mmCIF file of C-alpha atoms in Angstrom:
data_model
loop_
_atom_site.group_PDB
_atom_site.id
_atom_site.type_symbol
_atom_site.label_atom_id
_atom_site.label_comp_id
_atom_site.label_asym_id
_atom_site.label_seq_id
_atom_site.Cartn_x
_atom_site.Cartn_y
_atom_site.Cartn_z
ATOM 1 C CA MET A 1 0.000 0.000 0.000
ATOM 2 C CA ARG A 2 2.884 2.356 0.709
ATOM 3 C CA TYR A 3 4.217 1.932 -2.799
ATOM 4 C CA LEU A 4 0.740 2.462 -4.263
ATOM 5 C CA ARG A 5 0.438 5.779 -2.412
ATOM 6 C CA VAL A 6 3.873 6.826 -3.638
ATOM 7 C CA LEU A 7 2.905 5.817 -7.170
ATOM 8 C CA GLY A 8 -0.205 7.976 -6.926
ATOM 9 C CA ARG A 9 1.932 10.949 -5.870
ATOM 10 C CA PHE A 10 4.437 10.309 -8.655
ATOM 11 C CA TRP A 11 1.845 10.160 -11.413
ATOM 12 C CA GLY A 12 -0.289 12.933 -9.985
ATOM 13 C CA THR A 13 2.561 15.430 -10.046
ATOM 14 C CA ALA A 14 3.678 14.213 -13.485
ATOM 15 C CA LEU A 15 0.189 14.701 -14.940
ATOM 16 C CA ALA A 16 -0.117 18.141 -13.379
ATOM 17 C CA ALA A 17 3.165 19.173 -14.979
ATOM 18 C CA GLU A 18 2.380 17.690 -18.392
ATOM 19 C CA LEU A 19 -1.142 19.129 -18.597
ATOM 20 C CA GLU A 20 0.244 22.649 -18.442
ATOM 21 C CA TYR A 21 0.973 22.135 -22.150
ATOM 22 C CA ARG A 22 -2.386 20.816 -23.337
ATOM 23 C CA GLY A 23 -1.653 21.659 -26.934
ATOM 24 C CA ASN A 24 0.749 18.719 -26.888
ATOM 25 C CA PHE A 25 -2.261 16.405 -26.673
ATOM 26 C CA VAL A 26 -3.584 17.628 -30.028
ATOM 27 C CA LEU A 27 -0.184 17.188 -31.658
ATOM 28 C CA ALA A 28 0.232 13.728 -30.102
ATOM 29 C CA ALA A 29 -3.240 12.688 -31.265
ATOM 30 C CA LEU A 30 -2.570 13.863 -34.826
ATOM 31 C CA SER A 31 0.795 12.089 -34.836
ATOM 32 C CA SER A 32 -0.798 8.873 -33.546
ATOM 33 C CA LEU A 33 -3.598 9.027 -36.116
ATOM 34 C CA GLY A 34 -1.047 9.554 -38.884
ATOM 35 C CA GLY A 35 1.083 6.640 -37.695
ATOM 36 C CA ALA A 36 -1.922 4.325 -37.380
ATOM 37 C CA ALA A 37 -3.175 5.342 -40.825
ATOM 38 C CA GLY A 38 0.241 4.606 -42.312
ATOM 39 C CA SER A 39 0.318 1.180 -40.655
ATOM 40 C CA LEU A 40 -3.185 0.356 -41.899
ATOM 41 C CA PHE A 41 -2.173 1.387 -45.395
ATOM 42 C CA GLY A 42 0.911 -0.831 -45.217
ATOM 43 C CA ILE A 43 -1.129 -3.846 -44.088
ATOM 44 C CA SER A 44 -3.780 -3.231 -46.743
ATOM 45 C CA LEU A 45 -1.084 -3.365 -49.414
ATOM 46 C CA LEU A 46 -0.098 -6.854 -48.251
ATOM 47 C CA TYR A 47 -3.657 -8.070 -48.756
ATOM 48 C CA GLN A 48 -4.030 -6.858 -52.329
ATOM 49 C CA GLY A 49 -5.233 -9.545 -54.703
ATOM 50 C CA GLY A 50 -6.516 -11.851 -51.956
ATOM 51 C CA TYR A 51 -3.046 -12.650 -50.586
ATOM 52 C CA GLN A 52 -3.036 -13.639 -46.895
ATOM 53 C CA PRO A 53 0.464 -13.335 -45.327
ATOM 54 C CA GLY A 54 1.157 -16.354 -43.153
ATOM 55 C CA GLY A 55 -2.445 -17.479 -43.541
ATOM 56 C CA TRP A 56 -3.749 -14.557 -41.477
ATOM 57 C CA ARG A 57 -6.989 -12.905 -42.596
ATOM 58 C CA PHE A 58 -7.092 -9.120 -42.754
ATOM 59 C CA GLU A 59 -9.188 -8.759 -39.576
ATOM 60 C CA GLU A 60 -6.814 -11.099 -37.742
ATOM 61 C CA ALA A 61 -3.808 -9.049 -38.836
ATOM 62 C CA LEU A 62 -5.598 -5.974 -37.493
ATOM 63 C CA LEU A 63 -5.494 -7.615 -34.050
ATOM 64 C CA VAL A 64 -1.688 -7.829 -34.278
ATOM 65 C CA LEU A 65 -1.464 -4.163 -35.292
ATOM 66 C CA ALA A 66 -3.840 -3.223 -32.463
ATOM 67 C CA ALA A 67 -1.676 -5.130 -29.961
ATOM 68 C CA PHE A 68 1.390 -3.299 -31.272
ATOM 69 C CA LEU A 69 -0.266 0.122 -30.942
ATOM 70 C CA MET A 70 -1.454 -0.568 -27.398
ATOM 71 C CA LEU A 71 1.965 -1.836 -26.357
ATOM 72 C CA ASP A 72 3.711 1.067 -28.071
ATOM 73 C CA GLY A 73 1.389 3.505 -26.321
ATOM 74 C CA LEU A 74 2.198 1.995 -22.934
ATOM 75 C CA ALA A 75 5.905 2.076 -23.745
ATOM 76 C CA PHE A 76 5.757 5.752 -24.703
ATOM 77 C CA THR A 77 3.692 6.547 -21.595
ATOM 78 C CA LEU A 78 5.711 4.670 -18.974
ATOM 79 C CA LEU A 79 8.917 3.101 -20.254
ATOM 80 C CA SER A 80 10.431 5.800 -22.448
ATOM 81 C CA PRO A 81 10.116 8.739 -19.997
ATOM 82 C CA ASN A 82 11.506 6.658 -17.136
ATOM 83 C CA LEU A 83 13.981 4.091 -18.396
ATOM 84 C CA ASN A 84 15.621 6.358 -20.952
ATOM 85 C CA ARG A 85 16.652 8.570 -18.036
ATOM 86 C CA VAL A 86 18.610 5.811 -16.329
ATOM 87 C CA VAL A 87 21.543 6.602 -18.630
ATOM 88 C CA GLU A 88 21.297 10.294 -17.725
ATOM 89 C CA GLN A 89 21.144 9.471 -14.021
ATOM 90 C CA VAL A 90 24.360 7.464 -14.280
ATOM 91 C CA GLN A 91 26.198 10.001 -16.437
ATOM 92 C CA LYS A 92 25.327 13.001 -14.249
ATOM 93 C CA GLY A 93 25.782 11.202 -10.956
ATOM 94 C CA THR A 94 22.197 11.891 -9.855
ATOM 95 C CA LEU A 95 21.714 8.152 -9.398
ATOM 96 C CA ASP A 96 23.332 8.754 -5.996
ATOM 97 C CA PHE A 97 20.210 10.584 -4.827
ATOM 98 C CA VAL A 98 17.984 7.759 -6.072
ATOM 99 C CA LEU A 99 19.964 5.142 -4.146
ATOM 100 C CA LEU A 100 19.715 7.224 -0.972
ATOM 101 C CA LYS A 101 15.922 7.419 -1.076
ATOM 102 C CA PRO A 102 13.879 5.142 1.237
ATOM 103 C CA LEU A 103 12.392 3.437 -1.799
ATOM 104 C CA ASP A 104 13.474 0.553 -3.969
ATOM 105 C CA SER A 105 15.716 2.067 -6.652
ATOM 106 C CA GLN A 106 14.312 -0.058 -9.470
ATOM 107 C CA PHE A 107 10.781 1.008 -8.548
ATOM 108 C CA TRP A 108 11.793 4.689 -8.464
ATOM 109 C CA LEU A 109 13.603 4.533 -11.811
ATOM 110 C CA SER A 110 10.781 2.592 -13.473
ATOM 111 C CA PHE A 111 7.712 4.548 -12.355
ATOM 112 C CA ARG A 112 8.869 8.019 -11.288
ATOM 113 C CA THR A 113 6.984 9.820 -14.062
ATOM 114 C CA LEU A 114 4.756 9.269 -17.085
ATOM 115 C CA SER A 115 3.905 10.952 -20.367
ATOM 116 C CA PRO A 116 0.143 10.958 -21.030
ATOM 117 C CA TRP A 117 0.701 11.784 -24.701
ATOM 118 C CA GLY A 118 1.484 8.154 -25.429
ATOM 119 C CA LEU A 119 -2.064 7.204 -24.417
ATOM 120 C CA THR A 120 -3.390 8.307 -27.807
ATOM 121 C CA ASP A 121 -1.578 5.393 -29.477
ATOM 122 C CA GLY A 122 -2.981 3.056 -26.859
ATOM 123 C CA LEU A 123 -6.542 4.313 -27.318
ATOM 124 C CA ILE A 124 -6.331 3.981 -31.095
ATOM 125 C CA GLY A 125 -5.008 0.447 -30.651
ATOM 126 C CA LEU A 126 -7.807 -0.351 -28.203
ATOM 127 C CA ALA A 127 -10.452 0.918 -30.637
ATOM 128 C CA LEU A 128 -8.880 -1.119 -33.436
ATOM 129 C CA TRP A 129 -8.787 -4.201 -31.166
ATOM 130 C CA PHE A 130 -12.532 -3.949 -30.459
ATOM 131 C CA TYR A 131 -13.304 -3.263 -34.123
ATOM 132 C CA ALA A 132 -11.385 -6.343 -35.273
ATOM 133 C CA GLY A 133 -12.923 -8.365 -32.439
ATOM 134 C CA SER A 134 -16.429 -7.367 -33.484
ATOM 135 C CA ARG A 135 -15.699 -8.398 -37.074
ATOM 136 C CA LEU A 136 -14.397 -11.733 -35.805
ATOM 137 C CA GLN A 137 -17.375 -12.142 -33.427
ATOM 138 C CA PHE A 138 -15.329 -12.297 -30.252
ATOM 139 C CA ALA A 139 -16.883 -13.196 -26.932
ATOM 140 C CA ALA A 140 -15.984 -11.265 -23.780
ATOM 141 C CA SER A 141 -13.620 -14.076 -22.748
ATOM 142 C CA ASP A 142 -11.676 -13.709 -26.002
ATOM 143 C CA TYR A 143 -11.013 -10.049 -25.278
ATOM 144 C CA LEU A 144 -9.949 -10.824 -21.714
ATOM 145 C CA VAL A 145 -7.528 -13.578 -22.737
ATOM 146 C CA GLY A 146 -5.957 -11.267 -25.288
ATOM 147 C CA PHE A 147 -5.581 -8.469 -22.738
ATOM 148 C CA GLY A 148 -4.032 -10.922 -20.280
ATOM 149 C CA LEU A 149 -1.347 -11.869 -22.811
ATOM 150 C CA LEU A 150 -0.790 -8.183 -23.565
ATOM 151 C CA GLY A 151 0.013 -7.747 -19.882
ATOM 152 C CA VAL A 152 2.535 -10.579 -20.150
ATOM 153 C CA ALA A 153 4.006 -8.889 -23.249
ATOM 154 C CA PHE A 154 4.383 -5.600 -21.396
ATOM 155 C CA VAL A 155 6.356 -7.345 -18.641
ATOM 156 C CA MET A 156 8.717 -8.728 -21.303
ATOM 157 C CA LEU A 157 9.188 -5.331 -22.931
ATOM 158 C CA TYR A 158 9.765 -3.597 -19.601
ATOM 159 C CA SER A 159 12.338 -6.177 -18.545
ATOM 160 C CA LEU A 160 14.291 -5.939 -21.795
ATOM 161 C CA TRP A 161 14.281 -2.134 -21.643
ATOM 162 C CA PHE A 162 15.396 -2.054 -18.008
ATOM 163 C CA ILE A 163 18.223 -4.533 -18.655
ATOM 164 C CA ILE A 164 19.535 -2.299 -21.434
ATOM 165 C CA GLY A 165 19.230 0.761 -19.189
ATOM 166 C CA SER A 166 21.074 -1.007 -16.385
ATOM 167 C CA SER A 167 24.041 -1.686 -18.635
ATOM 168 C CA SER A 168 24.671 2.090 -18.746
ATOM 169 C CA ILE A 169 26.693 1.600 -15.568
ATOM 170 C CA TRP A 170 29.375 0.060 -17.792
ATOM 171 C CA PHE A 171 28.582 1.481 -21.237
ATOM 172 C CA VAL A 172 27.829 5.107 -22.052
ATOM 173 C CA LYS A 173 26.079 4.736 -25.418
ATOM 174 C CA VAL A 174 23.294 2.347 -24.413
ATOM 175 C CA ALA A 175 20.696 4.961 -25.388
ATOM 176 C CA ASN A 176 21.412 3.886 -28.963
ATOM 177 C CA ALA A 177 20.654 0.297 -27.964
ATOM 178 C CA THR A 178 17.135 1.227 -26.835
ATOM 179 C CA GLU A 179 16.538 2.840 -30.217
ATOM 180 C CA VAL A 180 17.702 -0.367 -31.896
ATOM 181 C CA LEU A 181 15.290 -2.319 -29.682
ATOM 182 C CA ARG A 182 12.406 -0.068 -30.675
ATOM 183 C CA ALA A 183 13.348 -0.377 -34.349
ATOM 184 C CA VAL A 184 13.327 -4.189 -34.116
ATOM 185 C CA LEU A 185 9.979 -4.109 -32.341
ATOM 186 C CA GLU A 186 8.495 -2.297 -35.341
ATOM 187 C CA ALA A 187 8.290 -5.747 -36.930
ATOM 188 C CA GLY A 188 5.560 -6.476 -34.377
ATOM 189 C CA ARG A 189 3.087 -4.576 -36.554
ATOM 190 C CA PHE A 190 2.735 -7.731 -38.657
ATOM 191 C CA PRO A 191 2.047 -11.384 -37.746
ATOM 192 C CA VAL A 192 5.340 -13.193 -37.259
ATOM 193 C CA GLN A 193 4.187 -15.947 -39.650
ATOM 194 C CA ALA A 194 4.324 -13.390 -42.479
ATOM 195 C CA PHE A 195 8.137 -13.310 -42.278
ATOM 196 C CA PRO A 196 10.611 -15.861 -43.723
ATOM 197 C CA ALA A 197 11.694 -18.727 -41.466
ATOM 198 C CA ALA A 198 15.007 -17.124 -40.459
ATOM 199 C CA TYR A 199 13.270 -13.944 -39.341
ATOM 200 C CA ARG A 200 10.627 -15.929 -37.468
ATOM 201 C CA PHE A 201 13.379 -17.651 -35.504
ATOM 202 C CA VAL A 202 15.013 -14.326 -34.596
ATOM 203 C CA PHE A 203 11.692 -12.686 -33.670
ATOM 204 C CA THR A 204 10.744 -15.648 -31.476
ATOM 205 C CA PHE A 205 13.925 -16.824 -29.745
ATOM 206 C CA VAL A 206 16.370 -13.878 -29.980
ATOM 207 C CA VAL A 207 14.172 -10.793 -29.638
ATOM 208 C CA PRO A 208 10.702 -11.976 -28.515
ATOM 209 C CA VAL A 209 8.731 -9.816 -30.968
ATOM 210 C CA ALA A 210 6.321 -12.684 -31.610
ATOM 211 C CA PHE A 211 5.411 -12.896 -27.921
ATOM 212 C CA LEU A 212 4.734 -9.160 -27.786
ATOM 213 C CA THR A 213 2.073 -8.847 -30.488
ATOM 214 C CA THR A 214 1.394 -12.074 -32.396
ATOM 215 C CA VAL A 215 0.899 -14.260 -29.317
ATOM 216 C CA PRO A 216 -1.722 -11.947 -27.694
ATOM 217 C CA ALA A 217 -3.611 -11.932 -31.005
ATOM 218 C CA GLU A 218 -3.406 -15.722 -31.226
ATOM 219 C CA ALA A 219 -4.654 -15.977 -27.641
ATOM 220 C CA ALA A 220 -7.700 -13.858 -28.460
ATOM 221 C CA LEU A 221 -8.317 -15.975 -31.577
ATOM 222 C CA GLY A 222 -8.195 -19.181 -29.516
ATOM 223 C CA ARG A 223 -5.116 -20.491 -31.323
ATOM 224 C CA LEU A 224 -2.690 -20.367 -28.421
ATOM 225 C CA THR A 225 -1.704 -23.778 -27.089
ATOM 226 C CA LEU A 226 -1.060 -24.406 -23.403
ATOM 227 C CA VAL A 227 2.614 -24.987 -24.233
ATOM 228 C CA ASN A 228 2.980 -21.573 -25.879
ATOM 229 C CA LEU A 229 0.990 -19.938 -23.093
ATOM 230 C CA GLY A 230 3.265 -21.457 -20.480
ATOM 231 C CA LEU A 231 6.316 -20.484 -22.508
ATOM 232 C CA ALA A 232 5.147 -16.862 -22.768
ATOM 233 C CA VAL A 233 4.539 -16.603 -19.024
ATOM 234 C CA LEU A 234 7.830 -18.346 -18.268
ATOM 235 C CA ILE A 235 9.782 -15.966 -20.530
ATOM 236 C CA ALA A 236 8.103 -12.932 -18.957
ATOM 237 C CA LEU A 237 8.806 -14.063 -15.395
ATOM 238 C CA GLY A 238 12.342 -15.093 -16.300
ATOM 239 C CA LEU A 239 13.110 -11.720 -17.893
ATOM 240 C CA LEU A 240 11.580 -9.877 -14.941
ATOM 241 C CA TRP A 241 13.673 -11.862 -12.477
ATOM 242 C CA PHE A 242 16.788 -11.367 -14.576
ATOM 243 C CA SER A 243 16.203 -7.600 -14.810
ATOM 244 C CA ARG A 244 16.066 -7.473 -11.005
ATOM 245 C CA ALA A 245 19.170 -9.625 -10.557
ATOM 246 C CA PHE A 246 21.040 -7.755 -13.285
ATOM 247 C CA TRP A 247 20.280 -4.377 -11.658
ATOM 248 C CA ARG A 248 21.623 -5.548 -8.305
ATOM 249 C CA PHE A 249 24.719 -6.939 -10.019
ATOM 250 C CA ALA A 250 25.217 -3.669 -11.931
ATOM 251 C CA LEU A 251 25.029 -1.618 -8.734
ATOM 252 C CA ARG A 252 28.082 -3.454 -7.445
ATOM 253 C CA SER A 253 30.082 -1.801 -10.221
ATOM 254 C CA TYR A 254 28.508 1.625 -9.801
ATOM 255 C CA THR A 255 30.959 4.290 -8.631
ATOM 256 C CA SER A 256 29.228 7.087 -6.766
ATOM 257 C CA ALA A 257 29.746 10.602 -8.134
ATOM 258 C CA SER A 258 30.654 11.696 -4.629
ATOM 259 C CA SER A 259 33.302 9.051 -4.037
#
């Protein structure tokens, strides 16, 4: 409960600061609409002439795009404004003040602020998810299963991002690595089965793009096996545990700016 109260204070002050510039919301909404329109246009091109990439129907591919937009919106709202600052904290030595606070340092670095402008992507993705679901005649349970796997996907994405941020204790240019991660995740706009076999292997076992967008869509469609469900949860929990262990290991090598 203590951490929930602190989280409420964190996000309350962040929203109050961000809403002083309400014109940003209009710009963010227009940018999100433009990006979503471009993605829809790209997917529609793949389906010209009755072609179905990877055997996915158009409405089913819309679920994958919707999952990507929702996940990208959450990343822009929570992950980017927080985890991208880990590098800055290390470089400027202000990480010292974080470590001295009576709060868990990983919690503080992960949830200190938020950017509400990323919610527009998430809302567009949510609307697209319900539209595709209505076309596919989803039941309420189908939506819930899909949202549950989206939660698992967010844990994976957070863990990967935090691991990269933690490595800034040794490497200065890890900010470029997060941009590479985001660029790779752009492939999540499309079903992983639409890619050649070599790319499917990379997007499943090297960078888990498939588990971020395709698997939640498959779960909502009722195609997810218990083995793949267990594997997705296991990967998410394993990455979360590793991000925690890796942060503690990294702190052993951290040299305080005041020492």
